[in-house]
């Protein structure tokens, strides 16, 4: 589970290639179908992914130059850009995804080593620039699932599933609205603990299924609970 942004760049390229193969099979009518995100069509998800790449380019540029460049001009501008691109035909979506992915790759390649230590401001708050490549990878992989086509959490690369699970579980550990639970990956002795483990149930399964359940992309039907009982209810992923 590397955190090296330059090594993760290859994983972003691979994830983007998988996404583009999925979009190659989407017809215009299917783009208006609902995604897994409330109120968004598949076209909205693809439009967001392209603009998200450009948002990360802005943050990489800020880290490289020292200029306070925001990820998006404003929340309203972000929403307007997504909405404006949602209804485009499939070919336009694919072209936008390719071009924005290329711009992201060029921005990563332009980063001098010292710039990765800079702090930038994302929609989630301050981040180290070194986390931006991971952030883009997470966006591509999770929103690929949100298209509600054939790509599922089980299709995530193993390293991605484990890193996402660890990140989400660590975030939950500091939230008072998170129910106590012990997360155990199949075939691994290491556990991730959220809250007080004294009376916490143990939830077991493959890392991608655990992660997808925690971020609201799966009902958790492939997970098991010990002692026998209902799954805890994770809070909304933020």
mmCIF file of C-alpha atoms in Angstrom:
data_model
loop_
_atom_site.group_PDB
_atom_site.id
_atom_site.type_symbol
_atom_site.label_atom_id
_atom_site.label_comp_id
_atom_site.label_asym_id
_atom_site.label_seq_id
_atom_site.Cartn_x
_atom_site.Cartn_y
_atom_site.Cartn_z
ATOM 1 C CA UNK A 1 0.000 0.000 0.000
ATOM 2 C CA UNK A 2 2.403 2.628 -1.253
ATOM 3 C CA UNK A 3 1.918 6.306 -0.449
ATOM 4 C CA UNK A 4 4.501 7.442 -3.011
ATOM 5 C CA UNK A 5 2.582 9.747 -5.381
ATOM 6 C CA UNK A 6 4.806 8.909 -8.336
ATOM 7 C CA UNK A 7 4.266 5.174 -7.908
ATOM 8 C CA UNK A 8 0.521 5.717 -7.500
ATOM 9 C CA UNK A 9 0.436 7.596 -10.803
ATOM 10 C CA UNK A 10 0.609 4.287 -12.659
ATOM 11 C CA UNK A 11 -2.384 3.066 -10.676
ATOM 12 C CA UNK A 12 -4.306 6.206 -11.637
ATOM 13 C CA UNK A 13 -3.480 5.532 -15.293
ATOM 14 C CA UNK A 14 -4.701 1.936 -14.984
ATOM 15 C CA UNK A 15 -7.902 2.992 -13.201
ATOM 16 C CA UNK A 16 -8.577 5.625 -15.849
ATOM 17 C CA UNK A 17 -8.064 3.060 -18.613
ATOM 18 C CA UNK A 18 -10.618 0.778 -16.951
ATOM 19 C CA UNK A 19 -13.067 3.669 -16.683
ATOM 20 C CA UNK A 20 -12.626 4.545 -20.359
ATOM 21 C CA UNK A 21 -13.273 0.931 -21.356
ATOM 22 C CA UNK A 22 -16.534 1.095 -19.428
ATOM 23 C CA UNK A 23 -17.576 4.349 -21.078
ATOM 24 C CA UNK A 24 -16.830 2.867 -24.504
ATOM 25 C CA UNK A 25 -19.863 0.614 -24.025
ATOM 26 C CA UNK A 26 -22.224 3.350 -22.811
ATOM 27 C CA UNK A 27 -24.849 4.604 -25.236
ATOM 28 C CA UNK A 28 -26.460 8.034 -25.088
ATOM 29 C CA UNK A 29 -29.667 6.743 -23.526
ATOM 30 C CA UNK A 30 -27.778 4.900 -20.789
ATOM 31 C CA UNK A 31 -26.028 8.107 -19.730
ATOM 32 C CA UNK A 32 -29.348 9.497 -18.535
ATOM 33 C CA UNK A 33 -29.934 6.473 -16.288
ATOM 34 C CA UNK A 34 -29.589 6.920 -12.559
ATOM 35 C CA UNK A 35 -26.211 6.399 -10.935
ATOM 36 C CA UNK A 36 -25.697 5.215 -7.361
ATOM 37 C CA UNK A 37 -25.505 8.857 -6.265
ATOM 38 C CA UNK A 38 -28.888 10.405 -5.410
ATOM 39 C CA UNK A 39 -29.958 12.984 -7.988
ATOM 40 C CA UNK A 40 -27.104 12.216 -10.388
ATOM 41 C CA UNK A 41 -27.268 10.414 -13.701
ATOM 42 C CA UNK A 42 -24.309 8.510 -15.106
ATOM 43 C CA UNK A 43 -23.631 11.627 -17.164
ATOM 44 C CA UNK A 44 -23.303 13.653 -13.966
ATOM 45 C CA UNK A 45 -20.764 11.165 -12.584
ATOM 46 C CA UNK A 46 -18.633 11.309 -15.740
ATOM 47 C CA UNK A 47 -18.839 15.102 -15.863
ATOM 48 C CA UNK A 48 -17.748 15.258 -12.233
ATOM 49 C CA UNK A 49 -14.792 12.955 -12.850
ATOM 50 C CA UNK A 50 -13.468 15.168 -15.632
ATOM 51 C CA UNK A 51 -13.863 18.373 -13.635
ATOM 52 C CA UNK A 52 -12.384 16.666 -10.579
ATOM 53 C CA UNK A 53 -9.231 15.938 -12.575
ATOM 54 C CA UNK A 54 -8.989 19.624 -13.419
ATOM 55 C CA UNK A 55 -9.567 20.482 -9.758
ATOM 56 C CA UNK A 56 -6.604 18.330 -8.798
ATOM 57 C CA UNK A 57 -4.552 20.035 -11.514
ATOM 58 C CA UNK A 58 -5.345 23.324 -9.777
ATOM 59 C CA UNK A 59 -4.127 21.950 -6.450
ATOM 60 C CA UNK A 60 -0.955 20.506 -7.968
ATOM 61 C CA UNK A 61 -0.273 23.868 -9.576
ATOM 62 C CA UNK A 62 -0.815 25.584 -6.239
ATOM 63 C CA UNK A 63 1.665 23.220 -4.598
ATOM 64 C CA UNK A 64 4.234 23.755 -7.345
ATOM 65 C CA UNK A 65 3.967 27.547 -7.601
ATOM 66 C CA UNK A 66 2.958 28.567 -4.090
ATOM 67 C CA UNK A 67 -0.043 30.480 -5.456
ATOM 68 C CA UNK A 68 -3.280 30.012 -3.447
ATOM 69 C CA UNK A 69 -5.224 28.402 -6.298
ATOM 70 C CA UNK A 70 -8.484 26.792 -5.128
ATOM 71 C CA UNK A 71 -9.581 23.370 -6.293
ATOM 72 C CA UNK A 72 -12.765 24.912 -7.709
ATOM 73 C CA UNK A 73 -13.675 28.551 -8.239
ATOM 74 C CA UNK A 74 -16.584 28.067 -5.806
ATOM 75 C CA UNK A 75 -19.034 25.347 -4.747
ATOM 76 C CA UNK A 76 -21.625 26.903 -7.040
ATOM 77 C CA UNK A 77 -19.225 26.897 -9.987
ATOM 78 C CA UNK A 78 -18.366 23.250 -9.327
ATOM 79 C CA UNK A 79 -22.032 22.260 -9.379
ATOM 80 C CA UNK A 80 -22.726 24.341 -12.481
ATOM 81 C CA UNK A 81 -19.833 22.787 -14.394
ATOM 82 C CA UNK A 82 -20.988 19.268 -13.532
ATOM 83 C CA UNK A 83 -24.545 20.060 -14.561
ATOM 84 C CA UNK A 84 -23.440 21.705 -17.792
ATOM 85 C CA UNK A 85 -21.503 18.641 -18.899
ATOM 86 C CA UNK A 86 -23.885 15.921 -17.771
ATOM 87 C CA UNK A 87 -26.067 15.757 -20.899
ATOM 88 C CA UNK A 88 -23.265 15.510 -23.457
ATOM 89 C CA UNK A 89 -23.113 12.543 -25.858
ATOM 90 C CA UNK A 90 -20.862 9.592 -24.974
ATOM 91 C CA UNK A 91 -18.060 10.597 -27.347
ATOM 92 C CA UNK A 92 -17.820 14.033 -25.741
ATOM 93 C CA UNK A 93 -17.634 12.492 -22.276
ATOM 94 C CA UNK A 94 -14.878 10.107 -23.328
ATOM 95 C CA UNK A 95 -12.876 12.879 -24.952
ATOM 96 C CA UNK A 96 -13.225 15.083 -21.871
ATOM 97 C CA UNK A 97 -12.183 12.244 -19.577
ATOM 98 C CA UNK A 98 -9.089 11.524 -21.689
ATOM 99 C CA UNK A 99 -8.033 15.140 -22.006
ATOM 100 C CA UNK A 100 -8.558 15.954 -18.325
ATOM 101 C CA UNK A 101 -6.669 12.778 -17.329
ATOM 102 C CA UNK A 102 -3.793 13.862 -19.570
ATOM 103 C CA UNK A 103 -3.748 17.293 -17.923
ATOM 104 C CA UNK A 104 -3.610 15.632 -14.516
ATOM 105 C CA UNK A 105 -0.707 13.402 -15.578
ATOM 106 C CA UNK A 106 1.171 16.413 -16.964
ATOM 107 C CA UNK A 107 0.646 18.327 -13.719
ATOM 108 C CA UNK A 108 2.011 15.397 -11.701
ATOM 109 C CA UNK A 109 5.041 15.123 -13.986
ATOM 110 C CA UNK A 110 5.742 18.846 -13.547
ATOM 111 C CA UNK A 111 5.967 18.576 -9.748
ATOM 112 C CA UNK A 112 9.478 19.058 -8.321
ATOM 113 C CA UNK A 113 10.296 16.788 -5.390
ATOM 114 C CA UNK A 114 10.059 19.573 -2.803
ATOM 115 C CA UNK A 115 6.555 20.584 -3.918
ATOM 116 C CA UNK A 116 5.050 17.310 -2.677
ATOM 117 C CA UNK A 117 5.540 18.578 0.889
ATOM 118 C CA UNK A 118 3.327 21.629 0.336
ATOM 119 C CA UNK A 119 -0.096 21.966 1.966
ATOM 120 C CA UNK A 120 -3.103 22.684 -0.247
ATOM 121 C CA UNK A 121 -6.767 23.271 0.522
ATOM 122 C CA UNK A 122 -9.190 20.663 -0.792
ATOM 123 C CA UNK A 123 -12.943 20.383 -0.310
ATOM 124 C CA UNK A 124 -12.095 18.088 2.632
ATOM 125 C CA UNK A 125 -9.787 20.682 4.193
ATOM 126 C CA UNK A 126 -5.981 21.013 4.244
ATOM 127 C CA UNK A 127 -4.056 18.191 2.579
ATOM 128 C CA UNK A 128 -0.447 17.429 1.883
ATOM 129 C CA UNK A 129 0.197 17.626 -1.849
ATOM 130 C CA UNK A 130 1.648 14.118 -1.555
ATOM 131 C CA UNK A 131 -1.916 12.840 -1.000
ATOM 132 C CA UNK A 132 -3.331 14.316 -4.209
ATOM 133 C CA UNK A 133 -2.512 11.383 -6.462
ATOM 134 C CA UNK A 134 -4.166 9.023 -3.994
ATOM 135 C CA UNK A 135 -7.142 11.388 -3.887
ATOM 136 C CA UNK A 136 -7.540 11.193 -7.642
ATOM 137 C CA UNK A 137 -7.201 7.409 -7.631
ATOM 138 C CA UNK A 138 -9.919 7.164 -4.995
ATOM 139 C CA UNK A 139 -12.238 9.397 -7.024
ATOM 140 C CA UNK A 140 -11.822 7.329 -10.178
ATOM 141 C CA UNK A 141 -12.255 3.956 -8.499
ATOM 142 C CA UNK A 142 -15.231 4.866 -6.276
ATOM 143 C CA UNK A 143 -17.113 6.804 -8.947
ATOM 144 C CA UNK A 144 -16.508 4.030 -11.468
ATOM 145 C CA UNK A 145 -18.632 1.896 -9.145
ATOM 146 C CA UNK A 146 -21.150 4.754 -8.895
ATOM 147 C CA UNK A 147 -21.868 4.441 -12.624
ATOM 148 C CA UNK A 148 -23.911 1.341 -11.708
ATOM 149 C CA UNK A 149 -22.719 -0.709 -14.651
ATOM 150 C CA UNK A 150 -20.565 -3.847 -14.495
ATOM 151 C CA UNK A 151 -17.742 -2.453 -12.336
ATOM 152 C CA UNK A 152 -18.092 -3.503 -8.683
ATOM 153 C CA UNK A 153 -16.036 -3.073 -5.492
ATOM 154 C CA UNK A 154 -14.836 -6.658 -6.032
ATOM 155 C CA UNK A 155 -13.117 -5.360 -9.184
ATOM 156 C CA UNK A 156 -10.978 -2.898 -7.233
ATOM 157 C CA UNK A 157 -7.281 -3.817 -7.114
ATOM 158 C CA UNK A 158 -6.412 -5.471 -3.812
ATOM 159 C CA UNK A 159 -3.999 -2.731 -2.742
ATOM 160 C CA UNK A 160 -6.620 -0.053 -3.408
ATOM 161 C CA UNK A 161 -9.266 -1.882 -1.395
ATOM 162 C CA UNK A 162 -6.950 -2.250 1.596
ATOM 163 C CA UNK A 163 -5.812 1.357 1.508
ATOM 164 C CA UNK A 164 -9.354 2.693 1.198
ATOM 165 C CA UNK A 165 -10.488 0.483 4.082
ATOM 166 C CA UNK A 166 -7.651 1.669 6.289
ATOM 167 C CA UNK A 167 -8.295 5.323 5.443
ATOM 168 C CA UNK A 168 -12.039 5.132 6.092
ATOM 169 C CA UNK A 169 -11.641 3.127 9.315
ATOM 170 C CA UNK A 170 -9.060 5.597 10.609
ATOM 171 C CA UNK A 171 -11.422 8.464 9.879
ATOM 172 C CA UNK A 172 -14.289 6.734 11.657
ATOM 173 C CA UNK A 173 -12.172 6.119 14.749
ATOM 174 C CA UNK A 174 -12.251 9.832 15.500
ATOM 175 C CA UNK A 175 -15.980 10.333 14.926
ATOM 176 C CA UNK A 176 -18.423 10.259 17.852
ATOM 177 C CA UNK A 177 -21.269 9.181 15.537
ATOM 178 C CA UNK A 178 -19.475 6.002 14.461
ATOM 179 C CA UNK A 179 -20.682 2.797 16.147
ATOM 180 C CA UNK A 180 -17.992 0.677 17.802
ATOM 181 C CA UNK A 181 -16.850 -2.232 15.656
ATOM 182 C CA UNK A 182 -13.880 -4.407 14.873
ATOM 183 C CA UNK A 183 -13.108 -4.833 11.178
ATOM 184 C CA UNK A 184 -11.335 -8.008 10.140
ATOM 185 C CA UNK A 185 -10.189 -8.756 6.598
ATOM 186 C CA UNK A 186 -10.544 -12.309 5.352
ATOM 187 C CA UNK A 187 -7.334 -14.258 5.754
ATOM 188 C CA UNK A 188 -5.587 -11.584 7.827
ATOM 189 C CA UNK A 189 -5.017 -11.444 11.547
ATOM 190 C CA UNK A 190 -4.683 -7.655 11.665
ATOM 191 C CA UNK A 191 -7.820 -5.855 12.839
ATOM 192 C CA UNK A 192 -9.024 -2.278 12.527
ATOM 193 C CA UNK A 193 -10.868 -1.041 15.604
ATOM 194 C CA UNK A 194 -13.427 1.749 15.650
ATOM 195 C CA UNK A 195 -14.418 2.970 19.106
ATOM 196 C CA UNK A 196 -14.408 0.840 22.257
ATOM 197 C CA UNK A 197 -13.918 -2.778 21.279
ATOM 198 C CA UNK A 198 -15.156 -4.107 24.633
ATOM 199 C CA UNK A 199 -18.641 -4.983 23.386
ATOM 200 C CA UNK A 200 -18.117 -4.205 19.704
ATOM 201 C CA UNK A 201 -19.178 -6.731 17.066
ATOM 202 C CA UNK A 202 -16.571 -8.041 14.651
ATOM 203 C CA UNK A 203 -17.398 -7.461 10.992
ATOM 204 C CA UNK A 204 -15.463 -9.727 8.632
ATOM 205 C CA UNK A 205 -15.049 -9.864 4.883
ATOM 206 C CA UNK A 206 -12.783 -9.000 2.013
ATOM 207 C CA UNK A 207 -11.231 -5.535 2.173
ATOM 208 C CA UNK A 208 -13.117 -4.170 -0.871
ATOM 209 C CA UNK A 209 -16.464 -5.332 0.552
ATOM 210 C CA UNK A 210 -15.713 -3.857 3.972
ATOM 211 C CA UNK A 211 -14.608 -0.563 2.431
ATOM 212 C CA UNK A 212 -17.594 -0.383 0.068
ATOM 213 C CA UNK A 213 -19.988 -0.983 2.963
ATOM 214 C CA UNK A 214 -18.356 1.710 5.105
ATOM 215 C CA UNK A 215 -18.634 4.327 2.338
ATOM 216 C CA UNK A 216 -22.234 3.490 1.483
ATOM 217 C CA UNK A 217 -21.580 1.653 -1.806
ATOM 218 C CA UNK A 218 -22.721 -1.741 -0.560
ATOM 219 C CA UNK A 219 -25.378 -3.016 1.859
ATOM 220 C CA UNK A 220 -22.808 -5.410 3.287
ATOM 221 C CA UNK A 221 -24.522 -8.610 2.204
ATOM 222 C CA UNK A 222 -21.139 -10.321 1.731
ATOM 223 C CA UNK A 223 -19.979 -9.536 5.256
ATOM 224 C CA UNK A 224 -20.398 -11.563 8.442
ATOM 225 C CA UNK A 225 -20.986 -10.330 11.986
ATOM 226 C CA UNK A 226 -19.729 -11.964 15.184
ATOM 227 C CA UNK A 227 -21.564 -12.476 17.458
ATOM 228 C CA UNK A 228 -24.468 -13.076 15.115
ATOM 229 C CA UNK A 229 -26.616 -10.004 14.675
ATOM 230 C CA UNK A 230 -27.266 -7.008 12.411
ATOM 231 C CA UNK A 231 -24.479 -5.008 10.857
ATOM 232 C CA UNK A 232 -23.683 -1.725 12.597
ATOM 233 C CA UNK A 233 -24.815 1.394 10.739
ATOM 234 C CA UNK A 234 -21.799 3.454 9.644
ATOM 235 C CA UNK A 235 -22.264 7.228 9.485
ATOM 236 C CA UNK A 236 -22.230 8.996 6.138
ATOM 237 C CA UNK A 237 -18.816 8.968 4.520
ATOM 238 C CA UNK A 238 -17.314 12.440 4.296
#
